[in-house]
Coordinates of C-alpha atoms and ligand atoms in Angstrom, one line a residue:
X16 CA -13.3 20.5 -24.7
X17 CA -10.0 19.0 -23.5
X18 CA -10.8 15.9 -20.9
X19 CA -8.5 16.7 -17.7
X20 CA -6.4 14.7 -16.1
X21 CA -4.6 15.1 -12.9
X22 CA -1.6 13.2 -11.4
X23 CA -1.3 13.0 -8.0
X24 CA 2.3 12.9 -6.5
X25 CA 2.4 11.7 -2.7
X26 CA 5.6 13.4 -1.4
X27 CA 7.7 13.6 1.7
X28 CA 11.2 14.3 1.9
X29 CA 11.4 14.3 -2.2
X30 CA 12.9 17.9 -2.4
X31 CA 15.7 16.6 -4.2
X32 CA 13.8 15.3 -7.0
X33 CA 10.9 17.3 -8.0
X34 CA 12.4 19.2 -10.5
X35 CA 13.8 16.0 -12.0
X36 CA 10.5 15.0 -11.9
X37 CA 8.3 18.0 -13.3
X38 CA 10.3 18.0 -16.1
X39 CA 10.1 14.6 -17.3
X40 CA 6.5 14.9 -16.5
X41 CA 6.5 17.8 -18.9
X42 CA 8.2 16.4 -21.4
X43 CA 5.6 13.3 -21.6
X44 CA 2.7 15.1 -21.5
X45 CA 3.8 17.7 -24.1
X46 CA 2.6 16.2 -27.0
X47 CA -0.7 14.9 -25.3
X48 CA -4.0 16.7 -25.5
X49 CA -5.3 16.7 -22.7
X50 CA -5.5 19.3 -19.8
X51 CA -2.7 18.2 -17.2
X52 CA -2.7 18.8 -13.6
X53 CA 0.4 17.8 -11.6
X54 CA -1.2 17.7 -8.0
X55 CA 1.8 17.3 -5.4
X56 CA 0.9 16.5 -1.9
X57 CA 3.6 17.1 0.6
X58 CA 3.4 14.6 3.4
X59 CA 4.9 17.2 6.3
X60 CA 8.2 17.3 4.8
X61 CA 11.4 18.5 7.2
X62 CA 13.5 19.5 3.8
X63 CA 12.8 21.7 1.2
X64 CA 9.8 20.3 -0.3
X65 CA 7.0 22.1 0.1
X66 CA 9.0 25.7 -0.9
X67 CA 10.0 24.2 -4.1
X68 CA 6.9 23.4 -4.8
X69 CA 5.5 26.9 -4.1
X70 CA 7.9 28.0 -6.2
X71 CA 7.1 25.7 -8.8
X72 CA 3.7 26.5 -8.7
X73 CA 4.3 30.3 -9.1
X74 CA 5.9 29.9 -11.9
X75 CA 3.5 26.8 -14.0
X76 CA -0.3 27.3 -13.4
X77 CA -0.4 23.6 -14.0
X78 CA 1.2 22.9 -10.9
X79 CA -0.7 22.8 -7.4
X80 CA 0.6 21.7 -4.2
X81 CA -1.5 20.6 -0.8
X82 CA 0.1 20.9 2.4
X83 CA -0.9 18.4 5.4
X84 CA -0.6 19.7 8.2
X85 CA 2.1 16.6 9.3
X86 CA 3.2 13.4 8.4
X87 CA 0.3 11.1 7.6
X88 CA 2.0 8.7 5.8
X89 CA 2.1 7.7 1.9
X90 CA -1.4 6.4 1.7
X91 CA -2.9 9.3 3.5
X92 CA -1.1 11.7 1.2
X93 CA -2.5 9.9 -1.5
X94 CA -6.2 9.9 -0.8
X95 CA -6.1 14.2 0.0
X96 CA -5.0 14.0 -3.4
X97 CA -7.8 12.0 -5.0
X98 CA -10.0 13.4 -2.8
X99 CA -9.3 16.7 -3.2
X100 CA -9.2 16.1 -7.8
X101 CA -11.8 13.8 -7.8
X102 CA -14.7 16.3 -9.1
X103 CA -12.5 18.2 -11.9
X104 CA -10.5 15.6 -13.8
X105 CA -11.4 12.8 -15.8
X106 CA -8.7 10.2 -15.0
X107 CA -6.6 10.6 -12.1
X108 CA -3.1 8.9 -12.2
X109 CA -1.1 8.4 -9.0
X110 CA 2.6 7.9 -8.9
X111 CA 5.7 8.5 -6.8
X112 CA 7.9 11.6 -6.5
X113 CA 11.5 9.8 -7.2
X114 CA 11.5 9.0 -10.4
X115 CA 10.8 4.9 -9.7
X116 CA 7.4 5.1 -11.5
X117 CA 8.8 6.2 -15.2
X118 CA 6.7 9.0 -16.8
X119 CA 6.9 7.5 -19.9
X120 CA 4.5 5.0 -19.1
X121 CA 1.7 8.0 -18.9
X122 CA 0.9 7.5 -22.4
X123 CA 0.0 4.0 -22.6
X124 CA -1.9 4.4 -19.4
X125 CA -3.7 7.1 -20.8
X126 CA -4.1 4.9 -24.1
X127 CA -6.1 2.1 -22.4
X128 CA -8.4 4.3 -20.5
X129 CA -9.1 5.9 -23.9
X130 CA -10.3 2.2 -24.5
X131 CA -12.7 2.3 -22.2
X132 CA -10.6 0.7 -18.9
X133 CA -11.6 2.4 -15.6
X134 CA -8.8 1.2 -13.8
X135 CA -5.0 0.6 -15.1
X136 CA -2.8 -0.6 -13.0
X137 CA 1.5 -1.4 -13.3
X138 CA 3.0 -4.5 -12.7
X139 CA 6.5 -3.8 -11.7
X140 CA 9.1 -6.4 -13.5
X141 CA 11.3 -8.2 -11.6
X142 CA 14.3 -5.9 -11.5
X143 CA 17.7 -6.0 -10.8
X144 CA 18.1 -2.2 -9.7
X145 CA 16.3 -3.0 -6.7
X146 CA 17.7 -4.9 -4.5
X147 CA 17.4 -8.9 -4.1
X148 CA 15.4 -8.0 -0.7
X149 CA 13.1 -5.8 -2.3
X150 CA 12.2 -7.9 -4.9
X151 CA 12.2 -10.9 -2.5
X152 CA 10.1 -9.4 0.6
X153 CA 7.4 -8.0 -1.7
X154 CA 6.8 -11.1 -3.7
X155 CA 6.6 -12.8 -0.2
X156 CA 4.8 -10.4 0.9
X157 CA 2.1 -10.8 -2.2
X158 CA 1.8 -15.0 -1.4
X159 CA 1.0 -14.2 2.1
X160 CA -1.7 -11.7 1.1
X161 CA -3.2 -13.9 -1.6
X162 CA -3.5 -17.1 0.9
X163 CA -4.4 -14.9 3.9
X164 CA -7.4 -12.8 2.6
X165 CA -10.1 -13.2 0.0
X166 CA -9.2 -10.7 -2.8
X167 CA -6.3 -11.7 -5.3
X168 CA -3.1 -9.3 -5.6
X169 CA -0.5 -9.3 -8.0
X170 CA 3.1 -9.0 -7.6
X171 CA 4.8 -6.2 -8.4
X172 CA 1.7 -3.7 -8.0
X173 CA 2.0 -0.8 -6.4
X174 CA 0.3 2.8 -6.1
X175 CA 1.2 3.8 -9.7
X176 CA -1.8 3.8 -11.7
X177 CA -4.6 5.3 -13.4
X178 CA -8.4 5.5 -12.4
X179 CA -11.7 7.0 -14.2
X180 CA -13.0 9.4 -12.3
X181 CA -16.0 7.0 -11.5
X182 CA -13.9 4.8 -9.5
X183 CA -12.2 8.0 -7.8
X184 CA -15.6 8.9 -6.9
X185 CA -16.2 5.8 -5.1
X186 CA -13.0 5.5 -3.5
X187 CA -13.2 8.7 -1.9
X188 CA -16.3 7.6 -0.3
X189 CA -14.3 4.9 1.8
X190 CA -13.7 6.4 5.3
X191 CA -11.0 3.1 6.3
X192 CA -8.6 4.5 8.6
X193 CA -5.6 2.1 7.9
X194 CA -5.8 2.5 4.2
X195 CA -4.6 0.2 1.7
X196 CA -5.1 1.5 -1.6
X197 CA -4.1 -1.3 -3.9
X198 CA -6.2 -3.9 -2.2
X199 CA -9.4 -1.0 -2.3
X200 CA -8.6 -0.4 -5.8
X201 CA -8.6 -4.4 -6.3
X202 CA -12.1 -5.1 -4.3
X203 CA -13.8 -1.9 -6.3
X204 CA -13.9 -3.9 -9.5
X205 CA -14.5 -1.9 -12.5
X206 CA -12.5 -2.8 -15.9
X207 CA -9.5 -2.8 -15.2
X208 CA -6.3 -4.1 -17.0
X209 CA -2.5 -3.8 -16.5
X210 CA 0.6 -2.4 -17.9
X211 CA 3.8 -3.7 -17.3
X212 CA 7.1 -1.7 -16.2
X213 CA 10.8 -1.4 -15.5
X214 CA 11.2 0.9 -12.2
X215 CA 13.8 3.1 -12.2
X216 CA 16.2 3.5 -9.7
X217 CA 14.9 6.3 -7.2
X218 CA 16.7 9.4 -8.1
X219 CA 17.9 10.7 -5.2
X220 CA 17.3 10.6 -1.4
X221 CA 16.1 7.3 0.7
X222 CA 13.2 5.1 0.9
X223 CA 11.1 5.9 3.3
X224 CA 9.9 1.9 3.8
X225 CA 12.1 0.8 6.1
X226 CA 12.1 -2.6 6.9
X227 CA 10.1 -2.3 10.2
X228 CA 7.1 0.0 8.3
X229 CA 7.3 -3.0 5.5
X230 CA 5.9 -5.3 8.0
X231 CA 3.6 -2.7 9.8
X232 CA 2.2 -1.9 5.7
X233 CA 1.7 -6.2 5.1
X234 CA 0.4 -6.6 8.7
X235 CA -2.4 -3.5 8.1
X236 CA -3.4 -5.1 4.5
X237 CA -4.1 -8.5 5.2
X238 CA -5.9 -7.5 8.5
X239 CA -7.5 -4.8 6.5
X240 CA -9.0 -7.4 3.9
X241 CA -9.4 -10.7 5.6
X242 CA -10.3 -12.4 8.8
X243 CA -8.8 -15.4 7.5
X244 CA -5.9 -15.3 10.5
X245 CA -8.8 -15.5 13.5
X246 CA -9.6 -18.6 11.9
X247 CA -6.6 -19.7 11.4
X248 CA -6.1 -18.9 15.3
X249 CA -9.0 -21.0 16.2
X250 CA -8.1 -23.9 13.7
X251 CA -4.3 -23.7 15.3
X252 CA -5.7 -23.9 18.9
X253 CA -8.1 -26.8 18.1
X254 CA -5.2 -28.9 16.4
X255 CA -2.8 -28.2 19.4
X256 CA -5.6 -29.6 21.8
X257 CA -6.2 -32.6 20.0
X258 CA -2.4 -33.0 19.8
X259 CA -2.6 -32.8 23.4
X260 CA -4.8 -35.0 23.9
X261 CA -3.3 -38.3 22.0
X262 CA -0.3 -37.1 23.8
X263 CA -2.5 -37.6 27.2
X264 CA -3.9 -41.2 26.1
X265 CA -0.8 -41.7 24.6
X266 CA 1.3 -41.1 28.3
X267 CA -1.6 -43.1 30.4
X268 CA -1.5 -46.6 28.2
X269 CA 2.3 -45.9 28.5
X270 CA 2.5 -45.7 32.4
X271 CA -0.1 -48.5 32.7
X272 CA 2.6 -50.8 31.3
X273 CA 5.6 -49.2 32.3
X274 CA 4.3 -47.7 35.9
X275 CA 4.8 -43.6 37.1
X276 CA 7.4 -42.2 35.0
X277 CA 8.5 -38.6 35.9
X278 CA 11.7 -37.5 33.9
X279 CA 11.8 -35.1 31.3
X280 CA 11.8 -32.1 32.9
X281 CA 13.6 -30.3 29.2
X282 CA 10.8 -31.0 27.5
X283 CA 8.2 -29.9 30.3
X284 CA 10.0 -26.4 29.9
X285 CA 10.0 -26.2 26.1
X286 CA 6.2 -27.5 25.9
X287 CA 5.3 -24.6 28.5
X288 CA 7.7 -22.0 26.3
X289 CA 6.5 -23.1 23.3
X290 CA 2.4 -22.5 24.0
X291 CA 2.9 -19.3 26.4
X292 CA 4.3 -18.2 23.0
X293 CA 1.9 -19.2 21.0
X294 CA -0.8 -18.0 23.1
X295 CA 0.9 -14.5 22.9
X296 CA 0.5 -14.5 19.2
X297 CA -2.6 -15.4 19.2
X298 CA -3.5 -12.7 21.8
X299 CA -1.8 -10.5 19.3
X300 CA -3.4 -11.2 16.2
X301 CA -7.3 -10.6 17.9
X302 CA -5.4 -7.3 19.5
X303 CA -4.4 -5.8 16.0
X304 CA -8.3 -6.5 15.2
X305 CA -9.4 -4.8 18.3
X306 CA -7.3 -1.8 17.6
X307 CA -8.5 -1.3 14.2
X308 CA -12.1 -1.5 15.9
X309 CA -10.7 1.4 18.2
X310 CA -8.9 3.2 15.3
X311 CA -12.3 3.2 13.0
X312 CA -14.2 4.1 15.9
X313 CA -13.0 7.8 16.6
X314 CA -13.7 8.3 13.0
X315 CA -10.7 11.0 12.7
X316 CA -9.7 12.0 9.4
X317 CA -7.3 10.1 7.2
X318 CA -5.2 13.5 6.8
X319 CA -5.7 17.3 7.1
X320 CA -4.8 19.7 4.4
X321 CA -3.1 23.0 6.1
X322 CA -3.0 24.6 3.0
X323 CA -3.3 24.8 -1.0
X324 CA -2.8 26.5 -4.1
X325 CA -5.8 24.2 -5.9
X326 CA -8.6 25.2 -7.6
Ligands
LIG14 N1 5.7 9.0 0.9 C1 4.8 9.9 1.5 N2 4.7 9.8 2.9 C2 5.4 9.0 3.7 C3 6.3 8.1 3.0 C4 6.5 8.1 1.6 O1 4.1 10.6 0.9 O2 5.3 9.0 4.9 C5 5.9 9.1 -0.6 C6 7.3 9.3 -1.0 O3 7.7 10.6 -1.1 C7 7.2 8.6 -2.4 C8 6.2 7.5 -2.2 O4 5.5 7.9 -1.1 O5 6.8 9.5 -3.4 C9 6.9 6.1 -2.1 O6 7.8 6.2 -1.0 P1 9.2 5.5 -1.1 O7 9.9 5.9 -2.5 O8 10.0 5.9 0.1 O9 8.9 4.0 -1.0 P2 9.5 2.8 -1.9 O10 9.5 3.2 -3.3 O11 10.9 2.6 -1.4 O12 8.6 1.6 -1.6
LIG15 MG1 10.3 4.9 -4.1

């Protein structure tokens, strides 16, 4: 028997590309034997989406689609697709619906598991179709991460990959609310290895990453791996005091030579700025911790599915 593989396509807004997409997918997996499911899970599109892909899936019995029932964002999407796969297929492969995760890649992905790796990951290169910022921010964004939690992460990874259906097994299992997939995928372990990439330009339509949910996505996976920045909070506020302090001893051997000095009132103003700020940041970093305490205790589901054509 054929071993089955299903790709899993997180998609919101992508109506513009699919059949740009389901074709090259096609065309890859042509000459492959295996038995391919293309699993497309619309993330509450407003456009088109979701009747293309009805239409789609009348006409290919290889292609299914899941309905949420809104919006739950790209890593939600992701996980109803795993976890709705996970029992049939042998290797699920998760990619993008614009075309910036090449198809062609498919085969060499598939070509290491064959080899016995249970996780294959893509290492994006340096490119210079996206844009300086992109590049820049998410290579940032990886040096934070690496010095701010305990698990390594690679530049240039993103949620284009393939896993054995061991480790999709086990993922599905984790109930996180805030999911971050690459840094779960990371912590699991398993054999894993990685294959480089060129991205393609996305093919049509915008990225839904705007700056703003950029910072929202780094801010939920280093607070979802590591409690490094408490610390950090503590280890900041201790350093400030004994600052303060030699400051003190400093300013009472200078007035015992010099007599009551009061001038300075600039730098009274700045000092008082400066840790009314820094309190506030610290106040915010144990709040973003108290709210995924609140989050993970309702226990709600990471999505719903409001309909599907899989079986
Ligand atoms: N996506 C999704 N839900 C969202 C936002 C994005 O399912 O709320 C999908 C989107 O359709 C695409 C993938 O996640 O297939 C990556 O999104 P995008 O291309 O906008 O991000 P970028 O490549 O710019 O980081
Ligand atoms: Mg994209």
């Amino acid at each position: 028997m054929r071993k089955s593989i299903a790709i899993v396509i997180p998609s919101y807004n992508e109506a513009t590309n699919i059949d740009v997409l389901v074709n090259a997918l096609n065309e890859t997996v042509s000459n492959l034997s295996y038995d391919f499911k293309f699993v497309f899970v619309d993330d509450g599109s407003s456009d088109e989406t979701i009747a293309i892909l009805k239409e789609k899936a009348k006409l290919h019995d290889n292609i299914f689609y899941v309905e949420l029932s809104r919006n739950f964002g790209h890593q939600n999407a992701l996980k109803a697709g795993i976890d709705l796969v996970k029992n049939d297929a042998d290797a699920i492969i998760s990619m993008d619906g614009d075309m910036q995760h090449p198809p062609k890649i498919i085969p060499k992905l598939i070509q290491k598991w064959e080899e016995g790796y249970e996780v294959v990951y893509t290492i994006r290169e340096e490119d210079k179709k996206l844009s300086y910022f992109k590049n820049k921010s998410s290579n940032m964004f990886y040096g934070l991460m690496n010095k701010l939690s305990d698990i390594k992460f690679e530049p240039g990874t993103a949620d284009f990959r393939l896993i054995d259906k061991k480790v999709a097994q086990v993922f599905s299992d984790f109930s996180e609310n805030e999911l971050f997939i690459r840094g779960i995928i990371n912590w699991v372990g398993f054999k894993q290895f990685a294959v480089n990439y060129e991205p393609n330009e996305r093919f049509s339509g915008k990225s839904k990453y705007t700056f703003g949910k950029m910072m929202r996505f780094a801010i939920q996976g280093i607070t979802s791996f590591s409690t490094k920045p408490l610390s950090m909070a503590i280890i900041l506020g201790i350093s400030l005091s004994v600052l303060a302090f030699i400051f003190y001893i400093g300013y009472v051997i200078y007035s015992i030579y010099y007599g009551h000095v009061i001038s300075g009132w600039a730098s009274v103003i700045t000092t008082v700025v400066f840790f009314g700020g820094l309190n506030l940041v610290v106040l915010g970093i144990i709040g973003v911790y108290i709210g995924k305490l609140f989050m993970q205790s309702k226990g709600r589901p990471n999505y719903l599915i409001s309909n599907t054509n899989y079986k």
